[in-house]
JSON list of C-alpha atoms in Angstrom, two decimals:
[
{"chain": "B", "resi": 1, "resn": "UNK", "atom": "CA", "xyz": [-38.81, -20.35, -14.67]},
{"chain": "B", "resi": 2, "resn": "UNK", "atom": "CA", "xyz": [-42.25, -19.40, -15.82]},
{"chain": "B", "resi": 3, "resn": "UNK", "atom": "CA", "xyz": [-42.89, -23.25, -16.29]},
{"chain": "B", "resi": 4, "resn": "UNK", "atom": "CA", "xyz": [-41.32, -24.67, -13.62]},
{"chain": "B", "resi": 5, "resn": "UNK", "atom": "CA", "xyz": [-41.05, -21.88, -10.78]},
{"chain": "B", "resi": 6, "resn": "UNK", "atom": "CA", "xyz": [-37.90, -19.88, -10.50]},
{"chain": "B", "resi": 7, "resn": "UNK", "atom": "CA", "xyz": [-36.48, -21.33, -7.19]},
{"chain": "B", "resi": 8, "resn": "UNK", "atom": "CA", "xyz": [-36.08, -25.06, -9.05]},
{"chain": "B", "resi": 9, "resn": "UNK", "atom": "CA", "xyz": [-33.90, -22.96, -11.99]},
{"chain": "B", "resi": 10, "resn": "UNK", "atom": "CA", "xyz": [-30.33, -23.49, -11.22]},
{"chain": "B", "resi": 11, "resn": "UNK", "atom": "CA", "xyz": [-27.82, -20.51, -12.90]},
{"chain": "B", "resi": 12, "resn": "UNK", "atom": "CA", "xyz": [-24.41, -22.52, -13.75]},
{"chain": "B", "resi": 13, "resn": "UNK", "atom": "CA", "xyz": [-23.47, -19.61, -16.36]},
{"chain": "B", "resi": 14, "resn": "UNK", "atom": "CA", "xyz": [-21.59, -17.40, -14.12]},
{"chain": "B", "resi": 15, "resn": "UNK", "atom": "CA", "xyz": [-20.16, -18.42, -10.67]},
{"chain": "B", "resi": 16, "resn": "UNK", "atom": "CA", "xyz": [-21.00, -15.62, -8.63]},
{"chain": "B", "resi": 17, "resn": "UNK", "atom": "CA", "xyz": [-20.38, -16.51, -4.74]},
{"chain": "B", "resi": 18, "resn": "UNK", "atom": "CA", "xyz": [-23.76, -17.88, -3.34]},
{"chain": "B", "resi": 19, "resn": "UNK", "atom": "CA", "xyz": [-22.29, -18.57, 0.31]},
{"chain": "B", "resi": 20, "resn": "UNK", "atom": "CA", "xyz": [-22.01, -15.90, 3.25]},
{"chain": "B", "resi": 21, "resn": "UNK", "atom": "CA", "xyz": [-18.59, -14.70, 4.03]},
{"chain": "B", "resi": 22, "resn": "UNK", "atom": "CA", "xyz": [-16.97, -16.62, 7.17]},
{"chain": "B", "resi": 23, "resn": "UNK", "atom": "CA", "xyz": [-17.91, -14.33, 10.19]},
{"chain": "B", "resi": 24, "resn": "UNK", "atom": "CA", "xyz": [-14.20, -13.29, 11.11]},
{"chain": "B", "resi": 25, "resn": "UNK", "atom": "CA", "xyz": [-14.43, -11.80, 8.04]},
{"chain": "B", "resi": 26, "resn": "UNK", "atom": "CA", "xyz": [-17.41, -9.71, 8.60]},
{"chain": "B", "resi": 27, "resn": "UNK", "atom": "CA", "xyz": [-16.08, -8.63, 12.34]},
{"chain": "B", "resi": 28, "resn": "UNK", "atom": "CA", "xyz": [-13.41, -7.71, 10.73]},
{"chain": "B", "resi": 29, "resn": "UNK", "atom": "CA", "xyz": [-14.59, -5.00, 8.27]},
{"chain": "B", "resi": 30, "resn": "UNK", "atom": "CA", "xyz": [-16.67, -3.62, 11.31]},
{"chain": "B", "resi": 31, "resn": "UNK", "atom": "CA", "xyz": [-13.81, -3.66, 13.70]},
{"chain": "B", "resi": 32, "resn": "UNK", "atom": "CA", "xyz": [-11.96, -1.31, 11.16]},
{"chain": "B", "resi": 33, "resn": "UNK", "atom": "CA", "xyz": [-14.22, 1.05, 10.12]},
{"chain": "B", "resi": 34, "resn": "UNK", "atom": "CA", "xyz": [-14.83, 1.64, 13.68]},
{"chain": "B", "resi": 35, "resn": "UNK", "atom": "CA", "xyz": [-11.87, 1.87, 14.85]},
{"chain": "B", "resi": 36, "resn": "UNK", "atom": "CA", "xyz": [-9.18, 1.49, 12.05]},
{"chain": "B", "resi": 37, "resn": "UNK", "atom": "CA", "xyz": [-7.39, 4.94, 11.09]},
{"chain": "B", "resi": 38, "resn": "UNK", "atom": "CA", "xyz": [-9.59, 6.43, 8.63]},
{"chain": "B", "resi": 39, "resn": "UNK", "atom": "CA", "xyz": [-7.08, 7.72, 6.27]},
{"chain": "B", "resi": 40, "resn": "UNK", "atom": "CA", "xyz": [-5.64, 3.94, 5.93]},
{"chain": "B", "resi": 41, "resn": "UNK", "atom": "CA", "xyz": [-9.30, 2.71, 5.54]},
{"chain": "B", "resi": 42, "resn": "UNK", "atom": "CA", "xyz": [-10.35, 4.98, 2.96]},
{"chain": "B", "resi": 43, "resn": "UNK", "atom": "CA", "xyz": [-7.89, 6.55, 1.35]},
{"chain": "B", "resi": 44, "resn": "UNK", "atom": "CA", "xyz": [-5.87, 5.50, -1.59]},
{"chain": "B", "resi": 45, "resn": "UNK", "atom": "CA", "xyz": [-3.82, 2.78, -1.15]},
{"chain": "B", "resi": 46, "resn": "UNK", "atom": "CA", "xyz": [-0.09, 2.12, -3.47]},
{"chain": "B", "resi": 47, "resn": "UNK", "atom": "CA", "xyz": [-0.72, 1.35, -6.94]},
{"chain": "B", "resi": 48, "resn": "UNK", "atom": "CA", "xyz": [0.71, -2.14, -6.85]},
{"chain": "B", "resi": 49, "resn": "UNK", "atom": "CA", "xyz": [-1.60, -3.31, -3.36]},
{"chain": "B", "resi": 50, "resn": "UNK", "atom": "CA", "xyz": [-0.94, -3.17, 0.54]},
{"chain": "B", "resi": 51, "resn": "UNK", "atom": "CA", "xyz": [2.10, -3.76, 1.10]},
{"chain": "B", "resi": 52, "resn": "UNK", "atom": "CA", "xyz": [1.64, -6.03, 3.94]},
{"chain": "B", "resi": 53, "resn": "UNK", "atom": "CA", "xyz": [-1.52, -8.12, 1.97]},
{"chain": "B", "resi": 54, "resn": "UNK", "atom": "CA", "xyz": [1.07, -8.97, -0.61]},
{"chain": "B", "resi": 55, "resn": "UNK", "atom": "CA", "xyz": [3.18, -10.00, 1.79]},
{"chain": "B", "resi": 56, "resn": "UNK", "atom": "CA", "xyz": [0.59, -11.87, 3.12]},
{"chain": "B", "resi": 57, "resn": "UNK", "atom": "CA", "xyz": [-0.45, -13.30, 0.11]},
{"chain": "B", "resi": 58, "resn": "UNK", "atom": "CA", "xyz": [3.23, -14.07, -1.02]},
{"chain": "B", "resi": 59, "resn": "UNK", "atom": "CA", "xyz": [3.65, -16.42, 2.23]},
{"chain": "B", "resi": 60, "resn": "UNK", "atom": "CA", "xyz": [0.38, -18.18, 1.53]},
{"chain": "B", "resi": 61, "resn": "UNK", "atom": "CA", "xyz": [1.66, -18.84, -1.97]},
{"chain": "B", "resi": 62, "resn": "UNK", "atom": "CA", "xyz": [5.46, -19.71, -0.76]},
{"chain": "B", "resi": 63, "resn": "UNK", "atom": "CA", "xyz": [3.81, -22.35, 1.77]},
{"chain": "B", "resi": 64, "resn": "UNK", "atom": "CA", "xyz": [1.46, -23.73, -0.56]},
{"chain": "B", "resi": 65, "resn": "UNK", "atom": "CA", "xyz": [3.41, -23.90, -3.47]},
{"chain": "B", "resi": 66, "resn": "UNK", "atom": "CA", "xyz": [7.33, -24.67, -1.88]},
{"chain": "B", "resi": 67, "resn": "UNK", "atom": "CA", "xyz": [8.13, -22.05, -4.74]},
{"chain": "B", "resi": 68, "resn": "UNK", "atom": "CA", "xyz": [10.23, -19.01, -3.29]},
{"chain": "B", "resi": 69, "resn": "UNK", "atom": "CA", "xyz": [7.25, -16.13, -3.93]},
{"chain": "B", "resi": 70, "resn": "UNK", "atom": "CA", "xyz": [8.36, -12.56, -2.27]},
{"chain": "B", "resi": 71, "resn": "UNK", "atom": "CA", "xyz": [5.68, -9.58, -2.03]},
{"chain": "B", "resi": 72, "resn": "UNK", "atom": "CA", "xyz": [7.31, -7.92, -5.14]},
{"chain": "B", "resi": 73, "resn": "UNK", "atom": "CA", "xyz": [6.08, -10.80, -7.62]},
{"chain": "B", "resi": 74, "resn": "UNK", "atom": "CA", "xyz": [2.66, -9.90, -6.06]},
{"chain": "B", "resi": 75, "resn": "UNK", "atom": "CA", "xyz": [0.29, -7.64, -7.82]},
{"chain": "B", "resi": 76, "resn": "UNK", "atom": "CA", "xyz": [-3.62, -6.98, -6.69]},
{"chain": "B", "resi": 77, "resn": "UNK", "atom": "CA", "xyz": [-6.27, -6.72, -8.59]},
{"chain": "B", "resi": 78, "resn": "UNK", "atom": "CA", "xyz": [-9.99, -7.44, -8.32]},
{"chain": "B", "resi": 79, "resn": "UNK", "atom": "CA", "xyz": [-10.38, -10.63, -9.03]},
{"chain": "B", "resi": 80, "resn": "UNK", "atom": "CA", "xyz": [-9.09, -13.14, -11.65]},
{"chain": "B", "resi": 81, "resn": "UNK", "atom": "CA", "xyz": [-10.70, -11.07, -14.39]},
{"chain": "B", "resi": 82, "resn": "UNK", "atom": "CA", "xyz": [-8.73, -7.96, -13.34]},
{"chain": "B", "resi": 83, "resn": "UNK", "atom": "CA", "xyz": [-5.34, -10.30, -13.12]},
{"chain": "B", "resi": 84, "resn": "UNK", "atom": "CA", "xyz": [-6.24, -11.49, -16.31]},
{"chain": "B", "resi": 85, "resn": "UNK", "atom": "CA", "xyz": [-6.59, -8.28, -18.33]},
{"chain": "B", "resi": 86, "resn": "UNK", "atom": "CA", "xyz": [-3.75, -6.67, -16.93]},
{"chain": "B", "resi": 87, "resn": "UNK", "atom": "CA", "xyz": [-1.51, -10.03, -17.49]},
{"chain": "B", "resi": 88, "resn": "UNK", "atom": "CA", "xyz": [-2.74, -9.50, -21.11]},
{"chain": "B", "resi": 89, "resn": "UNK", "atom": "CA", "xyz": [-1.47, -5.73, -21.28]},
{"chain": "B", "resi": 90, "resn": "UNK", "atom": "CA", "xyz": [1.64, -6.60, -19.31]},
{"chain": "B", "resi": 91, "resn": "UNK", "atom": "CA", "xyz": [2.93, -8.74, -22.35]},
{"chain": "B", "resi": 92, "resn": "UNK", "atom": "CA", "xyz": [0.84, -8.20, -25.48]},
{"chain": "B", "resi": 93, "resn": "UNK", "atom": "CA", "xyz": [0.90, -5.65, -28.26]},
{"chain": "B", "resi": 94, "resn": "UNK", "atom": "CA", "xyz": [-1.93, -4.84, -30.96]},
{"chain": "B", "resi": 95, "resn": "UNK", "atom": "CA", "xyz": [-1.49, -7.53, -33.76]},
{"chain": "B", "resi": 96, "resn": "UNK", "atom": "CA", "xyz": [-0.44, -9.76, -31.31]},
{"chain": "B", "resi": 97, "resn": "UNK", "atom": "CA", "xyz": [-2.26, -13.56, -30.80]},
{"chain": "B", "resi": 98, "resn": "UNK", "atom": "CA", "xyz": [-3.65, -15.19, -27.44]},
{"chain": "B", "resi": 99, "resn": "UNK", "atom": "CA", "xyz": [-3.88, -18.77, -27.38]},
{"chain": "B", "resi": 100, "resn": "UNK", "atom": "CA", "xyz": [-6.28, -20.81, -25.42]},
{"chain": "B", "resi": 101, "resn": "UNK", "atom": "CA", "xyz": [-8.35, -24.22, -25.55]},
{"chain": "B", "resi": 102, "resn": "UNK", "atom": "CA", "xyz": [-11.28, -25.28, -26.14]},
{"chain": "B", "resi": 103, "resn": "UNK", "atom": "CA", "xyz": [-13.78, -25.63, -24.37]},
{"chain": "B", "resi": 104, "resn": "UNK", "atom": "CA", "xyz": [-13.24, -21.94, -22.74]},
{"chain": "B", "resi": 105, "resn": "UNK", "atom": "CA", "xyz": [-14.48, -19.40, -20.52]},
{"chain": "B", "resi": 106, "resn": "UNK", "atom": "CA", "xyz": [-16.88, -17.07, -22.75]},
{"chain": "B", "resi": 107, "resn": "UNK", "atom": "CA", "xyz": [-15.43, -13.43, -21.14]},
{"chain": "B", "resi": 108, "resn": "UNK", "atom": "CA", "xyz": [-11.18, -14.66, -22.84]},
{"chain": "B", "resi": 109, "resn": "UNK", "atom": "CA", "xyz": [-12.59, -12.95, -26.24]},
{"chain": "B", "resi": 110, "resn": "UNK", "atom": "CA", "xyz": [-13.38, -9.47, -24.93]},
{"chain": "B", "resi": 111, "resn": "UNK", "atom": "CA", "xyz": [-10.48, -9.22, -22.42]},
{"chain": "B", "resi": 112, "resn": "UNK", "atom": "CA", "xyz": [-7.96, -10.01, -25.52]},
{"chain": "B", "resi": 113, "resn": "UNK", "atom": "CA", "xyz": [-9.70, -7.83, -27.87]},
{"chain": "B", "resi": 114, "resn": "UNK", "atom": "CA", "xyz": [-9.68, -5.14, -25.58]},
{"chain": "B", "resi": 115, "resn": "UNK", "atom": "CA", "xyz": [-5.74, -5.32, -25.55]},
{"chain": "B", "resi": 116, "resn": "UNK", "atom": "CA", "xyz": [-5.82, -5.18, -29.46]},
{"chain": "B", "resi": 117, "resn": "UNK", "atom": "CA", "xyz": [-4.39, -8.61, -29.61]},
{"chain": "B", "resi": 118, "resn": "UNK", "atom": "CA", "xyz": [-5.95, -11.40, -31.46]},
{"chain": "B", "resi": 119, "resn": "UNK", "atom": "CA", "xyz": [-7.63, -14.39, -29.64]},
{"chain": "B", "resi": 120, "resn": "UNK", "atom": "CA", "xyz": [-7.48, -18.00, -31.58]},
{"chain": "B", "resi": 121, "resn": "UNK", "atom": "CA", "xyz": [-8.83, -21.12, -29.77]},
{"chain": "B", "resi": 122, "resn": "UNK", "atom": "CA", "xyz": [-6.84, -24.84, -30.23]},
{"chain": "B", "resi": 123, "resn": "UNK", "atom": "CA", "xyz": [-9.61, -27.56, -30.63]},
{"chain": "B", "resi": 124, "resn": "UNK", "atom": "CA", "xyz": [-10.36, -29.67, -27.72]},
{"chain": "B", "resi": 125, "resn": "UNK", "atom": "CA", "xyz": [-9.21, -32.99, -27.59]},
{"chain": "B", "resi": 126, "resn": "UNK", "atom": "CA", "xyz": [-12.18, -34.67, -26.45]},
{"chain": "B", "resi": 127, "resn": "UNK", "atom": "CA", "xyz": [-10.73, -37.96, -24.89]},
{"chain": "B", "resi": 128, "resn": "UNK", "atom": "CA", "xyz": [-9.07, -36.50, -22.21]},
{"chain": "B", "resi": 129, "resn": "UNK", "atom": "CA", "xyz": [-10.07, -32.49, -22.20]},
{"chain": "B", "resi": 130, "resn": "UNK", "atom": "CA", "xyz": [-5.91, -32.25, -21.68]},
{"chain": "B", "resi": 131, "resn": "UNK", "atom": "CA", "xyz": [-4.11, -29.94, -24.26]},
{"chain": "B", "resi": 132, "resn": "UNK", "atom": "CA", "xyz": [-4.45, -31.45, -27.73]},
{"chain": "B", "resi": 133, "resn": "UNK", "atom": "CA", "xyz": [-0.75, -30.89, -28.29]},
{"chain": "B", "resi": 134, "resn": "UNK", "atom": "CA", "xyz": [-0.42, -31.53, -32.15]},
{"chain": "B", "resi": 135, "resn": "UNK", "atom": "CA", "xyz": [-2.81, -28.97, -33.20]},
{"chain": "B", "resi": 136, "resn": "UNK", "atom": "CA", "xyz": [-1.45, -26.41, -30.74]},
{"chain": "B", "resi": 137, "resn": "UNK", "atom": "CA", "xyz": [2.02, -26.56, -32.07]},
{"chain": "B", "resi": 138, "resn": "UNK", "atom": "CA", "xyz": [0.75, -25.92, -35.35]},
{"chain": "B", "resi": 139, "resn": "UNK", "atom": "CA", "xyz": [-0.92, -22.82, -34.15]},
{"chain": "B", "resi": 140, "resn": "UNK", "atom": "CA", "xyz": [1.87, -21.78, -32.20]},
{"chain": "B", "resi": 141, "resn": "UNK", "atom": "CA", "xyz": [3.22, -19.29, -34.70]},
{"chain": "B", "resi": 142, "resn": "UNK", "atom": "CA", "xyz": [6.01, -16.63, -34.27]},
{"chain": "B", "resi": 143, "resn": "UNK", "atom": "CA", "xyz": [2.92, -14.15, -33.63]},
{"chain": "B", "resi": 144, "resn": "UNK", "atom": "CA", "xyz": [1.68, -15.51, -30.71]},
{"chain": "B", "resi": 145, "resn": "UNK", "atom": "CA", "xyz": [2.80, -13.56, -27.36]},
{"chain": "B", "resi": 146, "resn": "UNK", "atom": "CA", "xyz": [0.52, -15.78, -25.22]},
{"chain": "B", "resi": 147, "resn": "UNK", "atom": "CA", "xyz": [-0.27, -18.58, -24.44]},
{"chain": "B", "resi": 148, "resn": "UNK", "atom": "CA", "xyz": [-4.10, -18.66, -21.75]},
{"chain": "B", "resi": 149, "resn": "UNK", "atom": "CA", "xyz": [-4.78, -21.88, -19.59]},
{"chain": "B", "resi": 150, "resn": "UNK", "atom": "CA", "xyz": [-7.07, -22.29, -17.47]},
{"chain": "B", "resi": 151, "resn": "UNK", "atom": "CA", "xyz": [-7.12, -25.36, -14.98]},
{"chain": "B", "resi": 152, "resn": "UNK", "atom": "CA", "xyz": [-8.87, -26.55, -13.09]},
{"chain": "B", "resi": 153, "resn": "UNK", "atom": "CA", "xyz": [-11.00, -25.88, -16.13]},
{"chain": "B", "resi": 154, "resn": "UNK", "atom": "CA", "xyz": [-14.23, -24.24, -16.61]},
{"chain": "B", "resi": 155, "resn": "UNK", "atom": "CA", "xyz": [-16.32, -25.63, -17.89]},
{"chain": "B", "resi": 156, "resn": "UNK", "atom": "CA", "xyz": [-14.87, -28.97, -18.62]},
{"chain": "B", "resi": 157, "resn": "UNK", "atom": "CA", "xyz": [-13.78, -29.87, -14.78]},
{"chain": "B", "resi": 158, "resn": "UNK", "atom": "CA", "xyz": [-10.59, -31.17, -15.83]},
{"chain": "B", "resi": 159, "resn": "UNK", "atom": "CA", "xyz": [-7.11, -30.65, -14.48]},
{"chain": "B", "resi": 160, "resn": "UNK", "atom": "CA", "xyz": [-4.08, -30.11, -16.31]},
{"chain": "B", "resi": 161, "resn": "UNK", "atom": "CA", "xyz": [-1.91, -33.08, -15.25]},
{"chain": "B", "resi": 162, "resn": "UNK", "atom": "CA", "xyz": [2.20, -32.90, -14.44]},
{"chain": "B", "resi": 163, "resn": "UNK", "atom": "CA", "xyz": [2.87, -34.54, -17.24]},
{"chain": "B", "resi": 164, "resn": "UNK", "atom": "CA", "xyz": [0.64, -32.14, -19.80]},
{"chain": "B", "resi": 165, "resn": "UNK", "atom": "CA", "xyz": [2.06, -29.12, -17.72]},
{"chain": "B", "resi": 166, "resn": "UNK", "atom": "CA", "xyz": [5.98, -30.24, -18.51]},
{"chain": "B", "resi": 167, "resn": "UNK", "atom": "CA", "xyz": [5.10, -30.82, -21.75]},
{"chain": "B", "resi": 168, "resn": "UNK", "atom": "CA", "xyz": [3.39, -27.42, -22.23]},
{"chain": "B", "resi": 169, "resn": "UNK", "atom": "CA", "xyz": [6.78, -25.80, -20.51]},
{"chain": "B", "resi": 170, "resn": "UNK", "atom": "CA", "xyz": [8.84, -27.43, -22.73]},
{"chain": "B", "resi": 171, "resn": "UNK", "atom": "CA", "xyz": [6.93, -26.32, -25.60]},
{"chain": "B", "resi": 172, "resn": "UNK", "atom": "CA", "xyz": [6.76, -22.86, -25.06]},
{"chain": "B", "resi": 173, "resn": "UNK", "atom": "CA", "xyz": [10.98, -22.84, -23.95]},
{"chain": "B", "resi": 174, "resn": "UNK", "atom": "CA", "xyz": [11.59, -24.26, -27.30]},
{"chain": "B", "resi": 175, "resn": "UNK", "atom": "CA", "xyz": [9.10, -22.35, -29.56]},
{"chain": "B", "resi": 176, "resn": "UNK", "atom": "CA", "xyz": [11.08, -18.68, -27.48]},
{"chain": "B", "resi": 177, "resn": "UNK", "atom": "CA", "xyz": [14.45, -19.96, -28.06]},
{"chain": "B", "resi": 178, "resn": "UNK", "atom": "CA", "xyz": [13.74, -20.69, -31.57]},
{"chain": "B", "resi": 179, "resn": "UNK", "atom": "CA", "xyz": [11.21, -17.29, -32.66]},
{"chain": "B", "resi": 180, "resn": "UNK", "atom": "CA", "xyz": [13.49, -15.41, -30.07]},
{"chain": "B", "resi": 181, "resn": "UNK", "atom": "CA", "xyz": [11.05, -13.89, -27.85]},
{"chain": "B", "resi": 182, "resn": "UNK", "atom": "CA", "xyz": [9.54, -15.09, -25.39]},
{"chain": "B", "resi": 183, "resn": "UNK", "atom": "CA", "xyz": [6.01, -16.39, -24.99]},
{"chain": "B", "resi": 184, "resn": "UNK", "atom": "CA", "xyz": [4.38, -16.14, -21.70]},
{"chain": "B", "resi": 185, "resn": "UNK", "atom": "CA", "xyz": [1.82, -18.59, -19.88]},
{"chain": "B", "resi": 186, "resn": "UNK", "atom": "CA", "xyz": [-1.05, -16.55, -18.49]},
{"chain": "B", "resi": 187, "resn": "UNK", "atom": "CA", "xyz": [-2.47, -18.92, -15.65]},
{"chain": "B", "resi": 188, "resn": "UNK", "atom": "CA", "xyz": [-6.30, -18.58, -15.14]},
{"chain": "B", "resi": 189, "resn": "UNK", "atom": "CA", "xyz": [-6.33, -20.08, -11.76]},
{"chain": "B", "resi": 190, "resn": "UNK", "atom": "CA", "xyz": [-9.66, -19.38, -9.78]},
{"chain": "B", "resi": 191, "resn": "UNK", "atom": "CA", "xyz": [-10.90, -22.54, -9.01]},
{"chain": "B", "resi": 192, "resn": "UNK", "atom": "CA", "xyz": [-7.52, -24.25, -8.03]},
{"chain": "B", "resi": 193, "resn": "UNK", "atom": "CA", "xyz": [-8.52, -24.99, -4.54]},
{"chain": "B", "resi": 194, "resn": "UNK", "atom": "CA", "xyz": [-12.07, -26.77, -5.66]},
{"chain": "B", "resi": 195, "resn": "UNK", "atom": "CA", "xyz": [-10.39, -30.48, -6.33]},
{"chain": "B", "resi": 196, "resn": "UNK", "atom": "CA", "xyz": [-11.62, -34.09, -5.14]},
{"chain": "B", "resi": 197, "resn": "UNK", "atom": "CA", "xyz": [-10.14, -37.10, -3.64]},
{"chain": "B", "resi": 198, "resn": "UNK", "atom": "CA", "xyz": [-7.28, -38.37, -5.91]},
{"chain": "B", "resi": 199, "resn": "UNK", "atom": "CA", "xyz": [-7.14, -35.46, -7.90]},
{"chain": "B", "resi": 200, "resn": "UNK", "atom": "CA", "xyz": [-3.81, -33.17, -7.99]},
{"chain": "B", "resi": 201, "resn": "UNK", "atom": "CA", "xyz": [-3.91, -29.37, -8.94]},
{"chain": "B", "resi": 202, "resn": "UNK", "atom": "CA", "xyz": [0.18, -29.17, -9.82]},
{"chain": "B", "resi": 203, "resn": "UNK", "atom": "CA", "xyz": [0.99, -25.13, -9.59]},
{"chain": "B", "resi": 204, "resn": "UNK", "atom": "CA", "xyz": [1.17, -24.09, -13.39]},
{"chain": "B", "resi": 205, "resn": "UNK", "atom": "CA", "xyz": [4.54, -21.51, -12.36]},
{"chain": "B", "resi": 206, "resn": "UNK", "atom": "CA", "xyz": [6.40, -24.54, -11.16]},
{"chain": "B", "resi": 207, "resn": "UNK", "atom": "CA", "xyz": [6.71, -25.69, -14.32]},
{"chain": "B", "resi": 208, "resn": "UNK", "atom": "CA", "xyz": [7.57, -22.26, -16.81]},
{"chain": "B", "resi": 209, "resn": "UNK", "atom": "CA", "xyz": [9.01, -19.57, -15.15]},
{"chain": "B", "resi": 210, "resn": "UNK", "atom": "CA", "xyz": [7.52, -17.11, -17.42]},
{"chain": "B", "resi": 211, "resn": "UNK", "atom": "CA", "xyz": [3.96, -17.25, -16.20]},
{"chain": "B", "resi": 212, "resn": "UNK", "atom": "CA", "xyz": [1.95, -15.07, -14.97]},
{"chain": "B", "resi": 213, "resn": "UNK", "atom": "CA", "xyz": [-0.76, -16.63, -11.93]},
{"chain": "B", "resi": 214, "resn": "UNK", "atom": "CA", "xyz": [-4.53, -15.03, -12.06]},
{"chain": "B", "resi": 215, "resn": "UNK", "atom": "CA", "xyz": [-6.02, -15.95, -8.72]},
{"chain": "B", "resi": 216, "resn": "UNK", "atom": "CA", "xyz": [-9.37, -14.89, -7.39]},
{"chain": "B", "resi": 217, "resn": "UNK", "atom": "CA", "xyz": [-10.60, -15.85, -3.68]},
{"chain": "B", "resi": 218, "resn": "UNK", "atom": "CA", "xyz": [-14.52, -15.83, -4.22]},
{"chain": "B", "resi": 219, "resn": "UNK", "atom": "CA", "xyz": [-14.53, -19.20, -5.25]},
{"chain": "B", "resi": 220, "resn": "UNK", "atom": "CA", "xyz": [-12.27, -20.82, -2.52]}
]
């Protein structure tokens, strides 16, 4: 920045919005603190979210998706990191090991550790950037309560195709039946609305029911 002048240094560690909120949005927040009930604006709201945002949310997801989402498979959290963390809580126990694949987003190692679990990364396969399936059924051991994708992928830009996500599904189904527990698909899904012409983003849940969906709307 020194060199060059800080306004021709571009930041792509981190993608923290860089766009204004649509205006509806903005009249919105004004419109309820000035006239909403103050008790629903500011006081606590149910553990699990609004009611009537997960419903919300639930509809989008049931339209989008043609799968039949209801506002009790709908839990809120602040952002995807939030979703992510608790997903890891919700089905991971010290001792435990995460998978995910390289390359991967830095902030996976601290959000498993911080569960007590253990986080182990499968090798990239560097032709395609899809899952490098012989090495991750290696690592697939009986320890492993987890399994973390992340697709459309940062920072790679690829996405996980139908074919890799049935693959991946039936994977997982056999590996359960056969260690007799099952091992969940934790779905790191922020950037599934930022695809190009041509390009499919299939939704990870239609393919293994036991996943759990980490969404965050800053990016979209």
């Amino acid at each position: 920045g020194r060199e060059i002048g800080y306004e021709n240094v571009f930041d792509f560690s981190l993608g923290n919005p860089s766009v204004p909120v649509p205006e509806a949005v903005t009249r919105t927040m004004v419109r309820l603190l000035q006239e909403g009930d103050p008790m629903a604006v500011h006081g606590y709201s149910p553990s699990l979210g609004i009611t009537a945002v997960r419903e919300k949310v639930a509809a989008s997801l049931q339209k989008r998706s043609g799968m039949p989402y209801e506002a009790k498979h709908i839990f809120m959290t602040s952002g995807a990191a939030g979703a992510i963390a608790h997903a890891l809580r919700a089905v991971t126990e010290p001792g435990d090991e995460v998978l995910t694949f390289a390359p991967c987003f830095s902030e996976y190692a601290p959000y498993v550790n911080g569960t007590g679990a253990v986080l182990k990364t499968v090798p990239a396969d560097t032709v395609s950037f899809q899952i490098h399936f012989p090495r991750l059924e290696e690592m697939l051991s009986r320890r492993v309560a987890a399994v973390l994708i992340n697709t459309p992928n940062n920072p790679s830009g690829v996405v996980y195709s139908a074919q890799t996500l049935q693959k991946l599904a039936e994977l997982l189904e056999r590996k359960s039946a056969e260690y007799g527990h099952t091992i969940y698909l934790i779905s790191d899904e922020p950037y599934r609305e930022i695809v190009f012409a041509g390009v499919d983003a299939p939704f990870v849940s239609a393919y293994y029911a036991n996943t759990l969906m980490c969404y965050s709307f800053s990016k979209s």
